[in-house]
XYZ file of C-alpha atoms in Angstrom:
699
model
C -86.995 -58.959 -70.680
C -84.768 -59.928 -67.752
C -86.262 -62.715 -65.670
C -87.565 -61.699 -62.282
C -87.850 -58.011 -63.004
C -91.567 -58.175 -63.697
C -94.140 -60.926 -63.407
C -96.390 -59.733 -66.209
C -96.400 -57.420 -69.208
C -97.723 -53.877 -69.331
C -98.307 -51.637 -72.310
C -98.802 -47.873 -72.051
C -101.315 -45.797 -73.998
C -101.848 -42.058 -73.654
C -105.100 -40.126 -74.009
C -105.006 -36.441 -74.899
C -106.815 -33.672 -73.040
C -106.855 -29.918 -72.990
C -104.109 -28.226 -70.957
C -105.200 -27.730 -67.357
C -105.391 -24.247 -65.839
C -105.011 -23.270 -63.161
C -68.105 -14.270 -19.448
C -64.734 -12.006 -18.072
C -61.528 -11.575 -19.929
C -61.341 -8.788 -22.388
C -60.139 -9.822 -25.788
C -56.427 -8.994 -25.767
C -54.935 -6.550 -28.203
C -54.091 -8.096 -31.558
C -50.960 -10.217 -31.371
C -48.598 -11.257 -34.091
C -49.998 -14.237 -35.910
C -47.204 -16.431 -34.647
C -48.414 -15.869 -31.081
C -52.145 -16.082 -31.631
C -53.832 -19.357 -30.750
C -55.217 -20.655 -33.991
C -57.670 -23.233 -35.117
C -55.237 -24.788 -37.560
C -56.107 -26.861 -40.544
C -54.326 -29.993 -41.593
C -51.168 -29.563 -43.714
C -49.881 -32.272 -45.987
C -48.808 -30.044 -48.822
C -48.837 -26.498 -50.081
C -52.039 -26.010 -52.059
C -54.798 -24.028 -50.379
C -58.380 -25.011 -51.021
C -61.506 -23.415 -49.701
C -63.555 -25.453 -47.289
C -65.869 -25.073 -44.332
C -65.389 -25.399 -40.629
C -67.576 -28.002 -39.086
C -69.797 -25.937 -36.858
C -73.422 -26.041 -35.906
C -75.696 -23.095 -35.527
C -77.971 -24.817 -33.086
C -81.270 -25.017 -34.969
C -80.773 -22.162 -37.346
C -81.002 -21.922 -41.066
C -77.763 -22.882 -42.776
C -76.359 -22.433 -46.211
C -77.403 -25.005 -48.701
C -74.257 -26.192 -50.368
C -74.864 -28.655 -53.118
C -75.493 -32.298 -52.400
C -73.715 -35.220 -53.924
C -75.540 -36.999 -56.685
C -77.801 -39.541 -55.108
C -77.118 -43.196 -55.679
C -80.170 -44.868 -57.156
C -80.549 -48.608 -56.875
C -82.298 -50.687 -59.494
C -85.602 -50.574 -57.644
C -85.598 -46.816 -56.994
C -86.788 -44.559 -59.736
C -85.981 -40.904 -60.127
C -86.413 -38.966 -63.328
C -83.691 -36.762 -64.748
C -85.325 -33.683 -63.301
C -85.227 -35.213 -59.835
C -81.656 -36.467 -59.424
C -80.949 -33.947 -56.698
C -81.749 -30.373 -55.895
C -81.335 -27.460 -58.218
C -78.159 -25.539 -57.522
C -78.377 -22.386 -55.467
C -76.042 -19.391 -55.662
C -74.994 -19.623 -52.051
C -71.682 -17.821 -52.074
C -73.006 -14.400 -51.247
C -73.316 -12.890 -47.814
C -76.993 -12.340 -48.328
C -77.818 -16.000 -48.316
C -78.733 -17.848 -45.187
C -75.814 -17.618 -42.761
C -74.117 -20.916 -42.186
C -70.930 -22.643 -41.132
C -67.679 -20.788 -40.941
C -65.220 -21.094 -43.743
C -61.751 -22.422 -43.120
C -58.727 -23.686 -44.952
C -58.423 -27.151 -46.327
C -54.789 -27.838 -47.138
C -54.083 -30.929 -49.180
C -51.620 -32.191 -51.720
C -52.171 -34.106 -54.891
C -55.917 -34.479 -54.597
C -58.933 -32.253 -54.468
C -61.150 -32.256 -51.459
C -64.397 -33.718 -52.673
C -66.596 -31.827 -50.229
C -64.983 -28.455 -50.847
C -65.385 -28.905 -54.592
C -68.982 -30.074 -54.641
C -70.104 -26.544 -55.408
C -68.118 -26.447 -58.630
C -69.156 -29.957 -59.643
C -72.849 -29.376 -59.063
C -73.255 -25.953 -60.649
C -74.663 -26.869 -64.008
C -71.819 -27.489 -66.497
C -69.366 -24.873 -65.213
C -69.853 -22.775 -68.307
C -70.801 -19.157 -68.536
C -73.864 -17.963 -70.381
C -71.792 -17.585 -73.523
C -70.543 -21.173 -73.334
C -67.055 -20.164 -72.307
C -65.340 -22.037 -69.537
C -65.076 -19.867 -66.440
C -61.599 -18.690 -65.578
C -60.130 -19.464 -62.158
C -60.030 -16.612 -59.702
C -56.637 -14.883 -59.881
C -56.560 -14.253 -56.126
C -55.922 -16.934 -53.542
C -58.694 -17.685 -51.089
C -56.645 -16.035 -48.336
C -56.373 -12.855 -50.417
C -60.094 -12.853 -51.113
C -61.044 -13.408 -47.492
C -59.109 -10.365 -46.317
C -62.297 -8.495 -47.190
C -64.423 -10.600 -44.846
C -65.661 -9.967 -41.324
C -63.798 -10.526 -38.063
C -65.398 -11.137 -34.682
C -64.637 -7.532 -33.721
C -66.777 -6.356 -36.658
C -69.876 -8.012 -35.178
C -69.318 -7.210 -31.499
C -67.696 -10.481 -30.377
C -64.883 -9.223 -28.123
C -64.997 -10.892 -24.679
C -64.150 -14.211 -23.040
C -65.327 -15.429 -19.630
C -62.417 -17.664 -18.669
C -58.804 -16.905 -17.726
C -57.056 -20.023 -19.056
C -54.418 -19.788 -21.786
C -55.690 -20.624 -25.230
C -54.281 -23.349 -27.436
C -54.677 -24.481 -31.016
C -56.259 -27.518 -32.570
C -57.650 -28.746 -35.860
C -61.388 -28.794 -36.194
C -61.202 -30.683 -39.476
C -63.316 -29.646 -42.356
C -64.389 -33.304 -42.499
C -67.988 -33.258 -41.339
C -67.479 -36.653 -39.657
C -65.637 -34.962 -36.751
C -68.798 -33.108 -35.793
C -71.951 -34.976 -34.769
C -75.235 -33.427 -33.655
C -78.041 -35.350 -31.957
C -81.329 -33.568 -31.428
C -82.791 -33.452 -27.911
C -86.547 -33.918 -28.203
C -89.326 -32.269 -26.218
C -89.238 -35.222 -23.804
C -85.561 -34.512 -23.066
C -84.370 -37.673 -24.805
C -81.433 -37.559 -27.218
C -82.454 -38.833 -30.654
C -80.536 -41.854 -31.925
C -80.968 -44.002 -34.997
C -80.915 -47.515 -33.542
C -83.810 -49.382 -35.175
C -84.355 -49.840 -38.922
C -87.351 -52.172 -38.612
C -90.723 -51.270 -40.137
C -93.883 -51.511 -37.997
C -95.938 -54.491 -39.133
C -99.154 -53.349 -40.771
C -101.400 -55.739 -42.687
C -102.820 -52.833 -44.671
C -99.458 -51.981 -46.247
C -99.245 -53.010 -49.916
C -96.964 -55.723 -51.236
C -93.276 -54.927 -51.793
C -94.014 -55.585 -55.487
C -95.391 -52.054 -55.818
C -91.808 -50.781 -55.958
C -90.872 -52.928 -58.973
C -94.067 -53.485 -60.970
C -93.783 -50.321 -63.086
C -91.038 -49.740 -65.641
C -88.967 -46.567 -65.786
C -90.857 -45.475 -68.900
C -94.206 -45.976 -67.214
C -93.061 -44.080 -64.138
C -91.889 -41.244 -66.357
C -95.323 -41.043 -68.008
C -97.108 -41.192 -64.661
C -94.898 -38.564 -63.096
C -95.463 -36.162 -65.989
C -99.191 -36.739 -65.572
C -98.954 -36.224 -61.794
C -97.025 -32.959 -62.133
C -99.157 -31.649 -65.021
C -96.089 -31.565 -67.276
C -97.907 -32.649 -70.419
C -101.281 -32.325 -72.104
C -102.561 -35.795 -71.341
C -105.721 -36.336 -69.294
C -104.776 -39.884 -68.318
C -102.311 -42.698 -68.776
C -103.675 -46.141 -69.656
C -101.636 -49.253 -68.862
C -102.610 -52.508 -70.545
C -102.369 -55.524 -68.276
C -101.026 -58.613 -69.975
C -101.490 -61.999 -68.293
C -104.363 -60.443 -66.430
C -105.340 -61.507 -62.907
C -107.101 -59.571 -60.163
C -104.020 -59.829 -57.935
C -101.808 -58.272 -60.590
C -104.284 -55.471 -61.249
C -104.437 -54.747 -57.511
C -100.646 -54.376 -57.324
C -100.673 -51.919 -60.244
C -103.460 -49.880 -58.614
C -101.511 -49.789 -55.331
C -98.255 -48.884 -57.063
C -99.739 -45.892 -58.897
C -101.642 -44.555 -55.886
C -98.800 -44.961 -53.396
C -95.937 -43.814 -55.623
C -97.796 -40.948 -57.307
C -99.956 -39.104 -54.739
C -102.765 -37.181 -56.391
C -103.529 -39.802 -59.044
C -106.570 -42.069 -58.986
C -106.986 -45.300 -60.956
C -109.758 -47.304 -62.506
C -109.987 -50.509 -64.536
C -111.450 -50.363 -68.039
C -112.295 -52.997 -70.661
C -111.320 -51.969 -74.178
C -112.003 -54.392 -76.984
C -111.585 -57.370 -74.691
C -108.410 -56.101 -73.051
C -107.938 -54.899 -69.492
C -106.426 -51.440 -68.899
C -105.651 -49.600 -65.702
C -106.217 -45.895 -66.271
C -104.478 -43.301 -64.094
C -105.959 -39.804 -63.925
C -106.215 -36.688 -61.742
C -109.116 -36.688 -59.309
C -108.634 -33.453 -57.362
C -106.635 -31.089 -59.531
C -103.275 -29.620 -58.647
C -103.984 -29.458 -54.911
C -103.871 -33.238 -54.680
C -100.088 -33.318 -54.775
C -99.867 -31.358 -51.515
C -102.747 -33.250 -49.891
C -102.258 -37.014 -49.968
C -105.376 -39.076 -50.489
C -107.392 -39.338 -47.303
C -109.365 -42.464 -48.022
C -106.253 -44.542 -48.754
C -104.935 -44.172 -45.176
C -106.099 -46.670 -42.509
C -108.392 -44.947 -40.004
C -106.826 -46.775 -37.066
C -103.359 -45.404 -37.887
C -102.049 -42.004 -36.803
C -101.905 -39.575 -39.712
C -98.193 -38.812 -39.290
C -95.282 -41.163 -39.624
C -92.511 -40.016 -37.289
C -88.990 -41.196 -37.977
C -85.380 -40.485 -37.065
C -83.326 -39.072 -39.932
C -79.568 -39.647 -39.932
C -77.833 -37.534 -42.543
C -74.271 -36.741 -43.488
C -73.077 -33.451 -44.971
C -76.566 -32.173 -45.778
C -78.742 -29.547 -44.136
C -82.308 -30.263 -43.062
C -84.145 -28.447 -45.859
C -81.836 -29.953 -48.441
C -82.564 -33.417 -47.051
C -86.331 -32.875 -47.033
C -86.246 -31.643 -50.618
C -84.438 -34.813 -51.661
C -86.863 -37.056 -49.720
C -89.880 -35.246 -51.183
C -88.592 -35.669 -54.726
C -88.044 -39.403 -54.272
C -91.480 -39.781 -52.677
C -93.064 -37.450 -55.289
C -94.744 -35.248 -52.693
C -94.514 -31.589 -51.731
C -91.899 -30.729 -49.063
C -94.535 -28.978 -46.949
C -96.007 -32.287 -45.736
C -92.812 -32.790 -43.701
C -92.391 -31.202 -40.264
C -89.483 -30.982 -37.830
C -88.496 -29.280 -34.560
C -85.306 -27.563 -35.701
C -83.009 -27.270 -38.686
C -79.500 -28.705 -38.676
C -76.475 -27.449 -40.566
C -74.915 -29.219 -43.523
C -71.332 -29.556 -42.325
C -71.926 -32.305 -39.794
C -73.421 -35.704 -39.200
C -76.819 -34.972 -37.675
C -79.612 -37.061 -36.176
C -83.093 -35.589 -35.747
C -86.772 -36.478 -35.691
C -88.954 -35.791 -38.734
C -92.690 -36.288 -39.275
C -94.475 -36.701 -42.599
C -98.176 -36.711 -43.399
C -99.656 -40.006 -44.620
C -96.518 -41.598 -46.004
C -96.095 -45.130 -44.704
C -93.038 -46.381 -42.840
C -92.759 -49.011 -45.565
C -92.259 -46.360 -48.262
C -89.845 -44.373 -46.107
C -87.769 -47.444 -45.239
C -87.515 -48.245 -48.935
C -85.485 -45.042 -49.369
C -82.664 -46.630 -47.362
C -81.995 -48.708 -50.474
C -81.893 -45.658 -52.710
C -80.027 -42.845 -51.006
C -76.462 -42.289 -49.952
C -75.655 -40.261 -46.818
C -79.147 -40.873 -45.417
C -80.637 -43.429 -43.041
C -84.248 -43.478 -41.861
C -85.464 -45.515 -38.916
C -87.217 -45.616 -35.531
C -90.589 -45.386 -37.278
C -93.855 -44.787 -35.435
C -97.315 -43.495 -36.299
C -98.564 -40.456 -34.370
C -101.624 -38.216 -34.436
C -99.749 -34.929 -34.648
C -96.909 -33.381 -36.659
C -93.787 -31.804 -35.150
C -93.526 -28.072 -34.530
C -90.552 -25.764 -34.841
C -89.059 -24.957 -31.456
C -90.458 -27.987 -29.622
C -86.996 -29.452 -29.135
C -85.006 -28.916 -25.920
C -81.704 -28.481 -27.730
C -78.916 -30.487 -29.322
C -76.138 -32.736 -28.089
C -72.755 -32.258 -29.776
C -69.836 -34.634 -30.165
C -66.834 -32.718 -31.491
C -63.206 -33.649 -32.151
C -60.394 -31.084 -32.074
C -57.431 -32.833 -33.657
C -53.702 -32.221 -33.253
C -54.146 -30.040 -30.172
C -51.138 -28.142 -28.801
C -52.479 -27.516 -25.304
C -51.017 -29.341 -22.332
C -53.211 -31.647 -20.276
C -53.443 -28.876 -17.646
C -54.553 -26.316 -20.236
C -57.192 -28.659 -21.590
C -58.392 -29.428 -18.059
C -58.675 -25.724 -17.189
C -60.486 -24.904 -20.437
C -63.011 -27.710 -20.161
C -63.646 -27.168 -16.437
C -64.366 -23.514 -17.184
C -66.755 -24.464 -19.997
C -68.601 -26.851 -17.683
C -68.729 -24.592 -14.612
C -69.018 -21.069 -16.078
C -69.899 -21.562 -19.724
C -69.454 -19.113 -22.582
C -70.894 -15.830 -23.808
C -74.018 -16.565 -25.794
C -72.924 -14.549 -28.822
C -74.523 -15.005 -32.198
C -71.801 -16.753 -34.184
C -70.142 -15.548 -37.353
C -72.494 -17.695 -39.429
C -75.239 -15.196 -38.609
C -73.598 -12.373 -40.553
C -72.482 -13.834 -43.883
C -69.009 -14.330 -45.309
C -68.386 -11.574 -47.847
C -67.665 -7.855 -47.759
C -71.390 -7.024 -47.442
C -72.648 -8.387 -44.105
C -76.263 -9.449 -43.794
C -76.842 -7.020 -40.912
C -76.216 -4.081 -43.275
C -79.060 -5.258 -45.495
C -81.263 -5.691 -42.414
C -80.481 -2.172 -41.228
C -81.439 -0.754 -44.640
C -84.755 -2.653 -44.542
C -85.548 -1.222 -41.110
C -84.618 2.257 -42.383
C -87.012 1.738 -45.291
C -84.108 2.467 -47.647
C -85.117 0.116 -50.434
C -82.702 1.397 -53.061
C -79.887 0.668 -50.605
C -81.306 -2.814 -49.968
C -81.226 -3.505 -53.692
C -77.707 -2.120 -54.103
C -76.291 -4.012 -51.096
C -77.587 -7.316 -52.417
C -76.655 -6.823 -56.072
C -73.585 -4.586 -56.159
C -70.109 -5.987 -56.941
C -68.009 -6.693 -53.875
C -64.491 -7.927 -53.158
C -64.028 -11.400 -51.736
C -64.754 -15.018 -52.547
C -67.682 -15.575 -54.889
C -68.471 -17.851 -57.789
C -67.501 -16.571 -61.203
C -71.005 -16.395 -62.623
C -72.180 -14.405 -59.611
C -69.318 -11.952 -60.149
C -70.393 -11.580 -63.793
C -74.005 -11.065 -62.745
C -72.978 -8.249 -60.384
C -70.774 -6.663 -63.033
C -73.633 -6.713 -65.525
C -75.939 -5.140 -62.959
C -73.422 -2.382 -62.148
C -72.950 -1.666 -65.853
C -76.534 -1.761 -67.155
C -78.926 -1.752 -64.170
C -80.925 -4.135 -66.365
C -82.361 -6.917 -64.167
C -83.142 -9.187 -67.125
C -79.600 -8.884 -68.508
C -78.040 -9.533 -65.093
C -80.363 -12.503 -64.545
C -79.163 -14.102 -67.772
C -75.665 -14.318 -66.258
C -76.929 -16.753 -63.616
C -77.114 -20.441 -64.602
C -79.612 -20.949 -61.758
C -82.095 -18.427 -60.470
C -82.980 -19.585 -56.962
C -80.309 -17.635 -55.098
C -81.281 -14.373 -53.411
C -79.691 -12.342 -56.201
C -81.610 -14.276 -58.840
C -84.897 -13.972 -56.975
C -84.486 -10.218 -56.504
C -83.571 -9.714 -60.165
C -86.609 -11.724 -61.201
C -88.751 -9.516 -58.955
C -87.265 -6.349 -60.455
C -87.962 -7.682 -63.948
C -91.568 -8.341 -62.973
C -92.400 -5.244 -60.892
C -89.925 -2.678 -62.195
C -87.249 -0.581 -60.569
C -89.795 1.722 -58.956
C -91.381 -1.082 -56.933
C -88.410 -2.586 -55.099
C -90.579 -3.551 -52.112
C -92.658 -5.940 -54.220
C -89.571 -7.193 -56.059
C -87.851 -7.946 -52.730
C -91.030 -9.719 -51.610
C -90.409 -12.486 -54.159
C -87.564 -13.709 -51.927
C -88.950 -16.347 -49.492
C -90.138 -14.789 -46.232
C -87.653 -16.632 -43.987
C -84.759 -15.387 -46.113
C -86.053 -11.816 -45.988
C -86.496 -11.922 -42.213
C -82.991 -13.358 -41.865
C -81.605 -9.921 -42.741
C -83.383 -8.026 -39.980
C -82.701 -10.810 -37.476
C -79.033 -10.445 -38.412
C -79.215 -6.751 -37.511
C -80.832 -7.578 -34.164
C -78.039 -10.081 -33.521
C -75.410 -7.481 -34.412
C -76.870 -5.032 -31.873
C -77.201 -7.751 -29.211
C -73.570 -8.908 -29.567
C -72.282 -5.351 -29.202
C -74.483 -4.592 -26.202
C -73.557 -7.822 -24.390
C -69.850 -7.087 -24.861
C -70.400 -3.635 -23.363
C -72.491 -5.060 -20.499
C -69.700 -7.485 -19.561
C -67.024 -4.831 -19.947
C -68.878 -2.375 -17.689
C -70.305 -4.714 -15.054
C -68.380 -7.987 -15.222
C -69.811 -11.410 -14.500
C -72.128 -10.608 -11.626
C -75.751 -9.485 -11.782
C -76.268 -5.827 -10.935
C -79.351 -3.749 -10.122
C -81.160 -2.865 -13.328
C -80.262 -6.104 -15.111
C -83.110 -8.123 -16.607
C -84.175 -11.658 -15.685
C -87.086 -13.736 -16.910
C -89.961 -14.841 -14.714
C -91.793 -17.207 -16.959
C -91.871 -15.377 -20.284
C -91.910 -11.922 -18.673
C -88.782 -9.824 -18.195
C -88.381 -8.072 -14.839
C -85.691 -5.874 -13.320
C -83.272 -7.005 -10.616
C -83.708 -4.684 -7.641
C -80.907 -3.773 -5.253
C -82.239 -5.987 -2.466
C -82.626 -9.006 -4.814
C -79.175 -9.030 -6.425
C -77.894 -11.901 -4.261
C -80.817 -14.062 -5.365
C -79.525 -14.263 -8.933
C -76.402 -15.309 -10.842
C -74.997 -14.171 -14.160
C -76.621 -17.235 -15.706
C -80.058 -15.712 -14.988
C -79.395 -12.395 -16.731
C -80.934 -11.760 -20.143
C -80.494 -8.950 -22.643
C -83.100 -7.824 -25.185
C -82.922 -8.000 -28.935
C -84.300 -4.600 -29.985
C -88.014 -4.413 -30.749
C -91.326 -2.760 -29.862
C -92.321 -5.358 -27.254
C -89.247 -5.504 -24.989
C -87.888 -3.496 -22.080
C -84.261 -2.441 -21.689
C -81.946 -2.635 -18.635
C -82.182 0.122 -16.038
C -78.527 1.102 -16.189
C -76.209 2.731 -18.700
C -76.502 -0.166 -21.178
C -80.025 1.087 -21.911
C -78.574 4.352 -23.176
C -75.991 2.383 -25.174
C -78.852 0.639 -27.032
C -80.437 4.006 -27.798
C -77.154 5.507 -29.000
C -76.398 2.565 -31.277
C -79.815 2.601 -32.952
C -79.805 6.388 -33.233
C -76.441 6.212 -34.998
C -78.114 3.821 -37.444
C -80.999 6.277 -38.037
C -83.471 4.069 -36.179
C -85.884 5.042 -33.401
C -85.664 2.617 -30.482
C -89.104 3.806 -29.339
C -90.714 2.940 -32.663
C -89.570 -0.422 -33.988
C -92.777 -1.010 -35.950
C -92.332 -0.976 -39.698
C -94.990 0.138 -42.150
C -94.616 -3.316 -43.716
C -95.810 -5.666 -41.000
C -93.327 -8.446 -41.791
C -90.443 -6.123 -40.957
C -91.789 -4.920 -37.605
C -89.539 -6.147 -34.804
C -91.232 -7.234 -31.587
C -87.884 -8.165 -30.023
C -86.974 -11.019 -27.675
C -84.755 -11.862 -24.694
C -81.610 -13.971 -24.719
C -79.435 -15.228 -21.869
C -75.997 -13.639 -21.914
C -74.115 -16.667 -20.528
C -74.825 -20.278 -21.465
C -73.545 -23.156 -19.359
C -73.521 -26.350 -21.437
C -74.968 -29.500 -19.932
C -73.644 -33.070 -20.027
C -70.070 -31.841 -20.582
C -67.428 -34.542 -20.874
C -64.080 -34.763 -22.613
C -61.165 -37.044 -23.309
C -57.709 -36.512 -24.754
C -56.682 -39.395 -27.009
C -53.524 -40.248 -28.948
C -53.561 -41.328 -32.584
C -51.204 -41.694 -35.552
C -53.456 -41.616 -38.620
C -55.146 -38.208 -39.118
C -57.825 -39.832 -41.285
C -59.177 -42.405 -38.833
C -62.536 -41.728 -37.164
C -62.225 -41.124 -33.439
C -65.740 -42.202 -32.483
C -68.576 -44.326 -33.838
C -71.706 -42.924 -35.451
C -75.199 -44.388 -35.043
C -74.801 -46.122 -38.402
C -71.441 -47.593 -37.312
C -73.165 -49.005 -34.234
C -76.044 -50.414 -36.293
C -73.506 -52.137 -38.529
C -71.735 -53.582 -35.507
C -68.440 -51.766 -35.997
C -66.240 -51.900 -32.895
C -65.388 -48.525 -31.328
C -61.903 -47.180 -32.094
C -59.074 -48.307 -29.829
C -56.436 -45.735 -28.899
C -52.797 -46.242 -28.054
C -51.266 -44.767 -24.906
C -48.952 -42.718 -27.118
C -49.242 -41.457 -30.667
C -48.006 -38.935 -33.168
C -50.988 -36.649 -32.520
C -53.323 -35.770 -29.662
C -57.016 -34.981 -30.028
C -59.606 -33.488 -27.697
C -62.971 -35.250 -27.865
C -65.742 -33.052 -26.463
C -69.364 -33.859 -25.630
C -71.855 -31.226 -24.516
C -75.520 -30.248 -24.822
C -76.807 -26.784 -25.718
C -80.293 -25.236 -25.719
C -81.867 -24.185 -29.030
C -80.535 -21.177 -30.935
C -77.071 -21.226 -29.382
C -73.853 -21.589 -31.310
C -71.459 -24.472 -30.669
C -68.847 -22.331 -32.415
C -68.911 -19.912 -29.509
C -68.344 -22.743 -27.012
C -65.333 -23.924 -29.045
C -64.100 -20.309 -29.239
C -64.116 -20.124 -25.421
C -62.121 -23.358 -25.122
C -59.462 -22.426 -27.680
C -59.484 -18.634 -27.091
C -59.478 -17.837 -30.787
C -61.220 -15.651 -33.346
C -63.600 -17.907 -35.265
C -64.024 -15.699 -38.330
C -63.040 -16.986 -41.746
C -60.895 -13.905 -42.285
C -58.854 -14.392 -39.115
C -58.501 -18.154 -39.495
C -57.417 -17.780 -43.105
C -54.753 -15.232 -42.208
C -53.511 -17.230 -39.227
C -53.257 -20.447 -41.189
C -51.613 -18.763 -44.176
C -48.961 -17.255 -41.889
C -48.529 -20.580 -40.117
C -47.783 -22.299 -43.427
C -44.805 -20.067 -44.233
């Protein structure tokens, strides 16, 4: 045994038990690609690779692309089943909408981020063990089937400046998001210290158990074997050593209790279940100091990982259920993000220990509080964005940024909301609202042109050929994607009970479809409102007084600005403007075989109450700087971790090979930074358009 790894010897015995039960410029007519302002991607060669634009849907669900394998230090233990999240089939349009796709153009090396999906998806083999063939089409060819902004009602701009191009690099490090808490303060990671607490156990609890012992204890904790308990013999017995073992088991494996037993003159510490399977989700109450708040709040800094992904990883390392974590808003993967998290009865000491174990994470600013966090409590997010290699003159940049600060941008739902393939999410939502369940099933499962993973293509082909959910499911190496969940539901409930089969999909994912349809209607109606009435409030527009929508009367028009005007998302609990846009709502829903006067669904979950959304958003705390640089790879600002490590901020020359626009601005919740960037650059932000523009630009 290596010296220093353990201070005494342990031996494991296992006892058997029975198995447990249980604003105004119309979008100009299409121009030749050579004239259109484009968000260009970096070119150093001629091979096109698929990537993702770094954009943030401000506190929305985002696609879960696969995480890098987590680095585990010698004192962090994770079993084989826990070395990351299971892969999800996230290529399809039906999955949670997330960042825009874009081109990554590189020579001689693969982009590690863009290829994580392929690396993480099991072993890259098909069900039959054959290596999957590469797609014959280029990504640009495949994306010609995707959506454009016009398809989802995004057609207007508010400013009159001339657009210009720039590179919003697919590197997530050019896009930083800091959450703005309910107190209005911007969250920063600037303190890694742990609050001093005499009741915290010794640091030895993290090293006292061997990997084999932890494996046995974890299997016991998760009911993965038939054992009733695990007994650990204590060699070189002292009370202090027994105490450390007790603390290690109870703190590292929530749900297990321990006791000391004498067996034939030898001391054993026996671990066992005290409260059944519910104990894992409910950490032990009596082990938590009464004087301490029940929730440990901390700031989570993460790179290239969305919020749910991050919480799943943290929960696996801590061996707890993800539902004991709470947060105020979700953050997209393709960024560096900083936000507050709360967790029930996990000590700051245990959380801080994860900083030694995990890459692309930092936890700090710990405090104990009485209450968890609640979704929606945040005031918004602060963005720091770099647009590299800009072509705009200083005057163009000045005009664009002044307009963003003084007028703002149209509060469209961004392209992330509608998926990336030939079957938009709003079409599925419309079918749900129409109660057309066969169409819902077909839209989700049918083959479609465009960019998808090979095994998902094979799954769809099998479905189209056999309509056998079990056979199609076998084509998927992982089952947690929407397609896999629906197929599993169809296998369980049968083809005549699609409603129940669809219900297997998590509720938030199911509601995402109908929210996508609401967003589709809202975008189209706002474009028509601006086209018909411009950027001034008019009689019959809606404004909010508190949470109640009221009409602007003729005599009150001068008391409001365009920034006060809201438009409804369709539902049974909203009112519509008192001008011709009201009829436009009715006509659009009627064309979709929906009754605007009856938005209640016979399945309660799918009844739409509606909501109100401001049509123009004016960002706060807007600042910008144009800098010169020579190396396209160098970071152009420091992160919180850079500052903690004492790295000096970058120094820029007065002249350089390239120019970059550094932008800072704050947005309220549920707004899309993509749409602010669209207004600055005057470009179509869809994957389809950007792919075509960049492909043409390469020639």
